[in-house]
């Protein structure tokens, strides 16, 4: 999962600080830093809020690549 890397990339593309994301989620700036360093992850609800705010899909945010189905 590339969540931590993707979060940092999308946050910088949106030109928003860790502090702003922290306020949005009701957590500390340090928690956002932990998300970006990969030492912890947000709840499902937090992921949804982040994806909406950053204007990306959950799949994009967490780095999910669909597995092709073989017939």
PDB file of N, CA, C and O in Angstrom:
ATOM      1  N   UNK A   1       0.847  -1.177   0.000  1.00  0.00           N
ATOM      2  CA  UNK A   1       0.000   0.000   0.000  1.00  0.00           C
ATOM      3  C   UNK A   1       0.891   1.238   0.000  1.00  0.00           C
ATOM      4  O   UNK A   1       1.831   1.340   0.760  1.00  0.00           O
ATOM      5  N   UNK A   2       0.584   2.164  -0.846  1.00  0.00           N
ATOM      6  CA  UNK A   2       1.372   3.380  -0.988  1.00  0.00           C
ATOM      7  C   UNK A   2       0.674   4.591  -0.380  1.00  0.00           C
ATOM      8  O   UNK A   2       0.916   5.724  -0.793  1.00  0.00           O
ATOM      9  N   UNK A   3      -0.176   4.358   0.596  1.00  0.00           N
ATOM     10  CA  UNK A   3      -0.953   5.450   1.167  1.00  0.00           C
ATOM     11  C   UNK A   3      -0.089   6.607   1.637  1.00  0.00           C
ATOM     12  O   UNK A   3      -0.350   7.768   1.310  1.00  0.00           O
ATOM     13  N   UNK A   4       0.943   6.317   2.425  1.00  0.00           N
ATOM     14  CA  UNK A   4       1.743   7.394   3.008  1.00  0.00           C
ATOM     15  C   UNK A   4       2.378   8.267   1.927  1.00  0.00           C
ATOM     16  O   UNK A   4       2.326   9.503   2.006  1.00  0.00           O
ATOM     17  N   UNK A   5       2.932   7.639   0.917  1.00  0.00           N
ATOM     18  CA  UNK A   5       3.557   8.381  -0.172  1.00  0.00           C
ATOM     19  C   UNK A   5       2.513   9.172  -0.961  1.00  0.00           C
ATOM     20  O   UNK A   5       2.713  10.345  -1.279  1.00  0.00           O
ATOM     21  N   UNK A   6       1.391   8.533  -1.251  1.00  0.00           N
ATOM     22  CA  UNK A   6       0.335   9.201  -2.014  1.00  0.00           C
ATOM     23  C   UNK A   6      -0.258  10.377  -1.252  1.00  0.00           C
ATOM     24  O   UNK A   6      -0.549  11.414  -1.850  1.00  0.00           O
ATOM     25  N   UNK A   7      -0.456  10.225   0.044  1.00  0.00           N
ATOM     26  CA  UNK A   7      -0.992  11.321   0.836  1.00  0.00           C
ATOM     27  C   UNK A   7      -0.096  12.547   0.723  1.00  0.00           C
ATOM     28  O   UNK A   7      -0.573  13.663   0.492  1.00  0.00           O
ATOM     29  N   UNK A   8       1.190  12.346   0.867  1.00  0.00           N
ATOM     30  CA  UNK A   8       2.129  13.467   0.774  1.00  0.00           C
ATOM     31  C   UNK A   8       2.066  14.114  -0.614  1.00  0.00           C
ATOM     32  O   UNK A   8       2.024  15.344  -0.740  1.00  0.00           O
ATOM     33  N   UNK A   9       2.044  13.291  -1.651  1.00  0.00           N
ATOM     34  CA  UNK A   9       2.013  13.814  -3.024  1.00  0.00           C
ATOM     35  C   UNK A   9       0.741  14.620  -3.263  1.00  0.00           C
ATOM     36  O   UNK A   9       0.795  15.758  -3.742  1.00  0.00           O
ATOM     37  N   UNK A  10      -0.416  14.028  -2.933  1.00  0.00           N
ATOM     38  CA  UNK A  10      -1.686  14.719  -3.180  1.00  0.00           C
ATOM     39  C   UNK A  10      -1.834  15.965  -2.310  1.00  0.00           C
ATOM     40  O   UNK A  10      -2.393  16.974  -2.751  1.00  0.00           O
ATOM     41  N   UNK A  11      -1.320  15.918  -1.080  1.00  0.00           N
ATOM     42  CA  UNK A  11      -1.376  17.095  -0.214  1.00  0.00           C
ATOM     43  C   UNK A  11      -0.564  18.238  -0.816  1.00  0.00           C
ATOM     44  O   UNK A  11      -1.019  19.384  -0.867  1.00  0.00           O
ATOM     45  N   UNK A  12       0.619  17.920  -1.316  1.00  0.00           N
ATOM     46  CA  UNK A  12       1.464  18.961  -1.902  1.00  0.00           C
ATOM     47  C   UNK A  12       0.885  19.487  -3.209  1.00  0.00           C
ATOM     48  O   UNK A  12       0.985  20.682  -3.495  1.00  0.00           O
ATOM     49  N   UNK A  13       0.275  18.595  -3.996  1.00  0.00           N
ATOM     50  CA  UNK A  13      -0.361  19.044  -5.232  1.00  0.00           C
ATOM     51  C   UNK A  13      -1.506  20.007  -4.944  1.00  0.00           C
ATOM     52  O   UNK A  13      -1.736  20.951  -5.698  1.00  0.00           O
ATOM     53  N   UNK A  14      -2.213  19.767  -3.865  1.00  0.00           N
ATOM     54  CA  UNK A  14      -3.328  20.627  -3.452  1.00  0.00           C
ATOM     55  C   UNK A  14      -2.816  21.887  -2.746  1.00  0.00           C
ATOM     56  O   UNK A  14      -3.573  22.816  -2.507  1.00  0.00           O
ATOM     57  N   UNK A  15      -1.512  21.897  -2.415  1.00  0.00           N
ATOM     58  CA  UNK A  15      -0.873  23.024  -1.723  1.00  0.00           C
ATOM     59  C   UNK A  15      -1.527  23.303  -0.379  1.00  0.00           C
ATOM     60  O   UNK A  15      -1.906  24.434  -0.063  1.00  0.00           O
ATOM     61  N   UNK A  16      -1.645  22.235   0.393  1.00  0.00           N
ATOM     62  CA  UNK A  16      -2.250  22.342   1.717  1.00  0.00           C
ATOM     63  C   UNK A  16      -1.249  21.821   2.745  1.00  0.00           C
ATOM     64  O   UNK A  16      -0.480  20.898   2.473  1.00  0.00           O
ATOM     65  N   UNK A  17      -1.262  22.418   3.911  1.00  0.00           N
ATOM     66  CA  UNK A  17      -0.317  22.016   4.960  1.00  0.00           C
ATOM     67  C   UNK A  17      -0.840  20.817   5.745  1.00  0.00           C
ATOM     68  O   UNK A  17      -2.034  20.495   5.720  1.00  0.00           O
ATOM     69  N   UNK A  18       0.067  20.184   6.454  1.00  0.00           N
ATOM     70  CA  UNK A  18      -0.319  19.094   7.353  1.00  0.00           C
ATOM     71  C   UNK A  18      -1.274  19.624   8.421  1.00  0.00           C
ATOM     72  O   UNK A  18      -2.202  18.929   8.831  1.00  0.00           O
ATOM     73  N   UNK A  19      -1.077  20.850   8.848  1.00  0.00           N
ATOM     74  CA  UNK A  19      -1.922  21.458   9.877  1.00  0.00           C
ATOM     75  C   UNK A  19      -3.368  21.578   9.405  1.00  0.00           C
ATOM     76  O   UNK A  19      -4.294  21.285  10.160  1.00  0.00           O
ATOM     77  N   UNK A  20      -3.565  21.979   8.162  1.00  0.00           N
ATOM     78  CA  UNK A  20      -4.916  22.104   7.621  1.00  0.00           C
ATOM     79  C   UNK A  20      -5.593  20.735   7.567  1.00  0.00           C
ATOM     80  O   UNK A  20      -6.753  20.593   7.950  1.00  0.00           O
ATOM     81  N   UNK A  21      -4.869  19.712   7.105  1.00  0.00           N
ATOM     82  CA  UNK A  21      -5.447  18.365   7.077  1.00  0.00           C
ATOM     83  C   UNK A  21      -5.764  17.883   8.484  1.00  0.00           C
ATOM     84  O   UNK A  21      -6.791  17.237   8.708  1.00  0.00           O
ATOM     85  N   UNK A  22      -4.900  18.203   9.410  1.00  0.00           N
ATOM     86  CA  UNK A  22      -5.115  17.791  10.799  1.00  0.00           C
ATOM     87  C   UNK A  22      -6.406  18.405  11.342  1.00  0.00           C
ATOM     88  O   UNK A  22      -7.213  17.711  11.977  1.00  0.00           O
ATOM     89  N   UNK A  23      -6.617  19.676  11.083  1.00  0.00           N
ATOM     90  CA  UNK A  23      -7.841  20.346  11.536  1.00  0.00           C
ATOM     91  C   UNK A  23      -9.074  19.722  10.895  1.00  0.00           C
ATOM     92  O   UNK A  23     -10.096  19.535  11.551  1.00  0.00           O
ATOM     93  N   UNK A  24      -8.966  19.375   9.622  1.00  0.00           N
ATOM     94  CA  UNK A  24     -10.068  18.752   8.895  1.00  0.00           C
ATOM     95  C   UNK A  24     -10.481  17.422   9.540  1.00  0.00           C
ATOM     96  O   UNK A  24     -11.658  17.119   9.671  1.00  0.00           O
ATOM     97  N   UNK A  25      -9.486  16.647   9.966  1.00  0.00           N
ATOM     98  CA  UNK A  25      -9.749  15.325  10.547  1.00  0.00           C
ATOM     99  C   UNK A  25      -9.934  15.355  12.059  1.00  0.00           C
ATOM    100  O   UNK A  25     -10.306  14.345  12.655  1.00  0.00           O
ATOM    101  N   UNK A  26      -9.617  16.481  12.677  1.00  0.00           N
ATOM    102  CA  UNK A  26      -9.716  16.554  14.127  1.00  0.00           C
ATOM    103  C   UNK A  26      -8.604  15.809  14.835  1.00  0.00           C
ATOM    104  O   UNK A  26      -8.804  15.216  15.898  1.00  0.00           O
ATOM    105  N   UNK A  27      -7.420  15.829  14.221  1.00  0.00           N
ATOM    106  CA  UNK A  27      -6.240  15.187  14.807  1.00  0.00           C
ATOM    107  C   UNK A  27      -5.115  16.215  14.874  1.00  0.00           C
ATOM    108  O   UNK A  27      -5.267  17.346  14.409  1.00  0.00           O
ATOM    109  N   UNK A  28      -3.986  15.834  15.406  1.00  0.00           N
ATOM    110  CA  UNK A  28      -2.845  16.755  15.483  1.00  0.00           C
ATOM    111  C   UNK A  28      -2.045  16.734  14.181  1.00  0.00           C
ATOM    112  O   UNK A  28      -2.130  15.786  13.388  1.00  0.00           O
ATOM    113  N   UNK A  29      -1.254  17.773  14.003  1.00  0.00           N
ATOM    114  CA  UNK A  29      -0.350  17.823  12.844  1.00  0.00           C
ATOM    115  C   UNK A  29       0.612  16.659  12.901  1.00  0.00           C
ATOM    116  O   UNK A  29       0.977  16.095  11.871  1.00  0.00           O
ATOM    117  N   UNK A  30       0.996  16.280  14.088  1.00  0.00           N
ATOM    118  CA  UNK A  30       1.919  15.165  14.267  1.00  0.00           C
ATOM    119  C   UNK A  30       1.316  13.852  13.736  1.00  0.00           C
ATOM    120  O   UNK A  30       2.019  13.022  13.178  1.00  0.00           O
ATOM    121  N   UNK A  31       0.005  13.697  13.911  1.00  0.00           N
ATOM    122  CA  UNK A  31      -0.666  12.503  13.396  1.00  0.00           C
ATOM    123  C   UNK A  31      -0.585  12.458  11.871  1.00  0.00           C
ATOM    124  O   UNK A  31      -0.317  11.400  11.283  1.00  0.00           O
ATOM    125  N   UNK A  32      -0.790  13.599  11.219  1.00  0.00           N
ATOM    126  CA  UNK A  32      -0.666  13.654   9.759  1.00  0.00           C
ATOM    127  C   UNK A  32       0.760  13.302   9.357  1.00  0.00           C
ATOM    128  O   UNK A  32       0.975  12.570   8.393  1.00  0.00           O
ATOM    129  N   UNK A  33       1.728  13.785  10.102  1.00  0.00           N
ATOM    130  CA  UNK A  33       3.121  13.443   9.840  1.00  0.00           C
ATOM    131  C   UNK A  33       3.332  11.928   9.954  1.00  0.00           C
ATOM    132  O   UNK A  33       4.016  11.324   9.126  1.00  0.00           O
ATOM    133  N   UNK A  34       2.709  11.320  10.957  1.00  0.00           N
ATOM    134  CA  UNK A  34       2.813   9.861  11.114  1.00  0.00           C
ATOM    135  C   UNK A  34       2.172   9.144   9.924  1.00  0.00           C
ATOM    136  O   UNK A  34       2.694   8.126   9.467  1.00  0.00           O
ATOM    137  N   UNK A  35       1.051   9.666   9.437  1.00  0.00           N
ATOM    138  CA  UNK A  35       0.429   9.071   8.253  1.00  0.00           C
ATOM    139  C   UNK A  35       1.400   9.110   7.076  1.00  0.00           C
ATOM    140  O   UNK A  35       1.556   8.131   6.356  1.00  0.00           O
ATOM    141  N   UNK A  36       2.041  10.250   6.881  1.00  0.00           N
ATOM    142  CA  UNK A  36       2.943  10.422   5.743  1.00  0.00           C
ATOM    143  C   UNK A  36       4.248   9.639   5.905  1.00  0.00           C
ATOM    144  O   UNK A  36       4.907   9.331   4.916  1.00  0.00           O
ATOM    145  N   UNK A  37       4.612   9.323   7.138  1.00  0.00           N
ATOM    146  CA  UNK A  37       5.812   8.519   7.380  1.00  0.00           C
ATOM    147  C   UNK A  37       5.504   7.031   7.432  1.00  0.00           C
ATOM    148  O   UNK A  37       6.415   6.214   7.547  1.00  0.00           O
ATOM    149  N   UNK A  38       4.223   6.693   7.393  1.00  0.00           N
ATOM    150  CA  UNK A  38       3.824   5.292   7.375  1.00  0.00           C
ATOM    151  C   UNK A  38       3.811   4.614   8.723  1.00  0.00           C
ATOM    152  O   UNK A  38       3.741   3.390   8.797  1.00  0.00           O
ATOM    153  N   UNK A  39       3.859   5.397   9.813  1.00  0.00           N
ATOM    154  CA  UNK A  39       3.875   4.780  11.138  1.00  0.00           C
ATOM    155  C   UNK A  39       2.486   4.530  11.695  1.00  0.00           C
ATOM    156  O   UNK A  39       2.343   3.796  12.671  1.00  0.00           O
ATOM    157  N   UNK A  40       1.458   5.152  11.097  1.00  0.00           N
ATOM    158  CA  UNK A  40       0.070   4.845  11.456  1.00  0.00           C
ATOM    159  C   UNK A  40      -0.824   5.233  10.285  1.00  0.00           C
ATOM    160  O   UNK A  40      -0.370   5.871   9.336  1.00  0.00           O
ATOM    161  N   UNK A  41      -2.079   4.812  10.356  1.00  0.00           N
ATOM    162  CA  UNK A  41      -3.017   5.068   9.270  1.00  0.00           C
ATOM    163  C   UNK A  41      -4.340   5.573   9.836  1.00  0.00           C
ATOM    164  O   UNK A  41      -4.715   5.221  10.950  1.00  0.00           O
ATOM    165  N   UNK A  42      -5.057   6.363   9.034  1.00  0.00           N
ATOM    166  CA  UNK A  42      -6.345   6.880   9.498  1.00  0.00           C
ATOM    167  C   UNK A  42      -7.421   5.798   9.450  1.00  0.00           C
ATOM    168  O   UNK A  42      -7.250   4.759   8.810  1.00  0.00           O
ATOM    169  N   UNK A  43      -8.533   6.101  10.095  1.00  0.00           N
ATOM    170  CA  UNK A  43      -9.702   5.226  10.024  1.00  0.00           C
ATOM    171  C   UNK A  43     -10.284   5.275   8.614  1.00  0.00           C
ATOM    172  O   UNK A  43      -9.923   6.141   7.808  1.00  0.00           O
ATOM    173  N   UNK A  44     -11.217   4.392   8.342  1.00  0.00           N
ATOM    174  CA  UNK A  44     -11.908   4.405   7.054  1.00  0.00           C
ATOM    175  C   UNK A  44     -12.604   5.756   6.849  1.00  0.00           C
ATOM    176  O   UNK A  44     -12.549   6.337   5.765  1.00  0.00           O
ATOM    177  N   UNK A  45     -13.221   6.257   7.903  1.00  0.00           N
ATOM    178  CA  UNK A  45     -13.887   7.558   7.805  1.00  0.00           C
ATOM    179  C   UNK A  45     -12.888   8.661   7.482  1.00  0.00           C
ATOM    180  O   UNK A  45     -13.162   9.555   6.680  1.00  0.00           O
ATOM    181  N   UNK A  46     -11.728   8.588   8.115  1.00  0.00           N
ATOM    182  CA  UNK A  46     -10.670   9.565   7.848  1.00  0.00           C
ATOM    183  C   UNK A  46     -10.178   9.488   6.412  1.00  0.00           C
ATOM    184  O   UNK A  46      -9.927  10.516   5.773  1.00  0.00           O
ATOM    185  N   UNK A  47     -10.038   8.271   5.897  1.00  0.00           N
ATOM    186  CA  UNK A  47      -9.628   8.097   4.503  1.00  0.00           C
ATOM    187  C   UNK A  47     -10.635   8.738   3.551  1.00  0.00           C
ATOM    188  O   UNK A  47     -10.250   9.397   2.588  1.00  0.00           O
ATOM    189  N   UNK A  48     -11.911   8.538   3.837  1.00  0.00           N
ATOM    190  CA  UNK A  48     -12.962   9.121   2.990  1.00  0.00           C
ATOM    191  C   UNK A  48     -12.906  10.645   3.015  1.00  0.00           C
ATOM    192  O   UNK A  48     -13.018  11.288   1.966  1.00  0.00           O
ATOM    193  N   UNK A  49     -12.720  11.212   4.185  1.00  0.00           N
ATOM    194  CA  UNK A  49     -12.620  12.669   4.314  1.00  0.00           C
ATOM    195  C   UNK A  49     -11.409  13.185   3.542  1.00  0.00           C
ATOM    196  O   UNK A  49     -11.498  14.172   2.802  1.00  0.00           O
ATOM    197  N   UNK A  50     -10.281  12.513   3.694  1.00  0.00           N
ATOM    198  CA  UNK A  50      -9.069  12.925   2.984  1.00  0.00           C
ATOM    199  C   UNK A  50      -9.257  12.844   1.469  1.00  0.00           C
ATOM    200  O   UNK A  50      -8.894  13.771   0.749  1.00  0.00           O
ATOM    201  N   UNK A  51      -9.804  11.738   0.996  1.00  0.00           N
ATOM    202  CA  UNK A  51     -10.001  11.565  -0.442  1.00  0.00           C
ATOM    203  C   UNK A  51     -10.916  12.657  -0.997  1.00  0.00           C
ATOM    204  O   UNK A  51     -10.625  13.239  -2.048  1.00  0.00           O
ATOM    205  N   UNK A  52     -12.006  12.933  -0.284  1.00  0.00           N
ATOM    206  CA  UNK A  52     -12.920  13.987  -0.738  1.00  0.00           C
ATOM    207  C   UNK A  52     -12.224  15.345  -0.762  1.00  0.00           C
ATOM    208  O   UNK A  52     -12.328  16.086  -1.740  1.00  0.00           O
ATOM    209  N   UNK A  53     -11.513  15.666   0.302  1.00  0.00           N
ATOM    210  CA  UNK A  53     -10.852  16.966   0.392  1.00  0.00           C
ATOM    211  C   UNK A  53      -9.772  17.114  -0.680  1.00  0.00           C
ATOM    212  O   UNK A  53      -9.626  18.170  -1.294  1.00  0.00           O
ATOM    213  N   UNK A  54      -9.018  16.041  -0.901  1.00  0.00           N
ATOM    214  CA  UNK A  54      -7.921  16.088  -1.876  1.00  0.00           C
ATOM    215  C   UNK A  54      -8.401  15.872  -3.312  1.00  0.00           C
ATOM    216  O   UNK A  54      -7.612  15.948  -4.250  1.00  0.00           O
ATOM    217  N   UNK A  55      -9.709  15.573  -3.449  1.00  0.00           N
ATOM    218  CA  UNK A  55     -10.336  15.372  -4.758  1.00  0.00           C
ATOM    219  C   UNK A  55      -9.707  14.227  -5.537  1.00  0.00           C
ATOM    220  O   UNK A  55      -9.373  14.348  -6.725  1.00  0.00           O
ATOM    221  N   UNK A  56      -9.534  13.097  -4.840  1.00  0.00           N
ATOM    222  CA  UNK A  56      -9.040  11.865  -5.452  1.00  0.00           C
ATOM    223  C   UNK A  56      -9.927  10.715  -4.985  1.00  0.00           C
ATOM    224  O   UNK A  56     -10.649  10.835  -4.000  1.00  0.00           O
ATOM    225  N   UNK A  57      -9.844   9.600  -5.687  1.00  0.00           N
ATOM    226  CA  UNK A  57     -10.615   8.436  -5.260  1.00  0.00           C
ATOM    227  C   UNK A  57      -9.877   7.733  -4.115  1.00  0.00           C
ATOM    228  O   UNK A  57      -8.672   7.928  -3.920  1.00  0.00           O
ATOM    229  N   UNK A  58     -10.607   6.916  -3.392  1.00  0.00           N
ATOM    230  CA  UNK A  58      -9.963   6.123  -2.335  1.00  0.00           C
ATOM    231  C   UNK A  58      -8.894   5.217  -2.923  1.00  0.00           C
ATOM    232  O   UNK A  58      -7.826   5.040  -2.332  1.00  0.00           O
ATOM    233  N   UNK A  59      -9.185   4.633  -4.079  1.00  0.00           N
ATOM    234  CA  UNK A  59      -8.197   3.766  -4.730  1.00  0.00           C
ATOM    235  C   UNK A  59      -6.906   4.527  -5.029  1.00  0.00           C
ATOM    236  O   UNK A  59      -5.808   4.020  -4.795  1.00  0.00           O
ATOM    237  N   UNK A  60      -7.036   5.743  -5.540  1.00  0.00           N
ATOM    238  CA  UNK A  60      -5.851   6.553  -5.821  1.00  0.00           C
ATOM    239  C   UNK A  60      -5.096   6.866  -4.531  1.00  0.00           C
ATOM    240  O   UNK A  60      -3.867   6.782  -4.491  1.00  0.00           O
ATOM    241  N   UNK A  61      -5.840   7.233  -3.509  1.00  0.00           N
ATOM    242  CA  UNK A  61      -5.211   7.626  -2.248  1.00  0.00           C
ATOM    243  C   UNK A  61      -4.437   6.478  -1.618  1.00  0.00           C
ATOM    244  O   UNK A  61      -3.321   6.654  -1.139  1.00  0.00           O
ATOM    245  N   UNK A  62      -5.014   5.297  -1.606  1.00  0.00           N
ATOM    246  CA  UNK A  62      -4.341   4.167  -0.954  1.00  0.00           C
ATOM    247  C   UNK A  62      -3.446   3.373  -1.895  1.00  0.00           C
ATOM    248  O   UNK A  62      -2.762   2.447  -1.476  1.00  0.00           O
ATOM    249  N   UNK A  63      -3.433   3.739  -3.178  1.00  0.00           N
ATOM    250  CA  UNK A  63      -2.539   3.063  -4.113  1.00  0.00           C
ATOM    251  C   UNK A  63      -3.038   1.699  -4.540  1.00  0.00           C
ATOM    252  O   UNK A  63      -2.253   0.831  -4.932  1.00  0.00           O
ATOM    253  N   UNK A  64      -4.354   1.518  -4.512  1.00  0.00           N
ATOM    254  CA  UNK A  64      -4.934   0.239  -4.908  1.00  0.00           C
ATOM    255  C   UNK A  64      -4.952   0.103  -6.418  1.00  0.00           C
ATOM    256  O   UNK A  64      -5.406   0.995  -7.132  1.00  0.00           O
ATOM    257  N   UNK A  65      -4.443  -1.011  -6.906  1.00  0.00           N
ATOM    258  CA  UNK A  65      -4.500  -1.330  -8.321  1.00  0.00           C
ATOM    259  C   UNK A  65      -5.381  -2.561  -8.477  1.00  0.00           C
ATOM    260  O   UNK A  65      -5.092  -3.597  -7.888  1.00  0.00           O
ATOM    261  N   UNK A  66      -6.466  -2.430  -9.243  1.00  0.00           N
ATOM    262  CA  UNK A  66      -7.359  -3.575  -9.399  1.00  0.00           C
ATOM    263  C   UNK A  66      -6.646  -4.777 -10.018  1.00  0.00           C
ATOM    264  O   UNK A  66      -5.793  -4.625 -10.891  1.00  0.00           O
ATOM    265  N   UNK A  67      -6.985  -5.941  -9.531  1.00  0.00           N
ATOM    266  CA  UNK A  67      -6.439  -7.177 -10.058  1.00  0.00           C
ATOM    267  C   UNK A  67      -7.320  -7.581 -11.226  1.00  0.00           C
ATOM    268  O   UNK A  67      -8.549  -7.637 -11.109  1.00  0.00           O
ATOM    269  N   UNK A  68      -6.704  -7.840 -12.377  1.00  0.00           N
ATOM    270  CA  UNK A  68      -7.499  -8.243 -13.532  1.00  0.00           C
ATOM    271  C   UNK A  68      -8.018  -9.656 -13.314  1.00  0.00           C
ATOM    272  O   UNK A  68      -7.314 -10.532 -12.800  1.00  0.00           O
ATOM    273  N   UNK A  69      -9.251  -9.866 -13.694  1.00  0.00           N
ATOM    274  CA  UNK A  69      -9.884 -11.167 -13.528  1.00  0.00           C
ATOM    275  C   UNK A  69      -9.604 -12.002 -14.772  1.00  0.00           C
ATOM    276  O   UNK A  69      -9.832 -11.569 -15.881  1.00  0.00           O
ATOM    277  N   UNK A  70      -9.109 -13.190 -14.556  1.00  0.00           N
ATOM    278  CA  UNK A  70      -8.874 -14.087 -15.677  1.00  0.00           C
ATOM    279  C   UNK A  70     -10.116 -14.958 -15.874  1.00  0.00           C
ATOM    280  O   UNK A  70     -10.759 -15.350 -14.928  1.00  0.00           O
ATOM    281  N   UNK A  71     -10.444 -15.176 -17.107  1.00  0.00           N
ATOM    282  CA  UNK A  71     -11.647 -15.973 -17.385  1.00  0.00           C
ATOM    283  C   UNK A  71     -11.321 -17.411 -17.576  1.00  0.00           C
ATOM    284  O   UNK A  71     -10.319 -17.837 -17.924  1.00  0.00           O
TER     285      UNK A  71
END
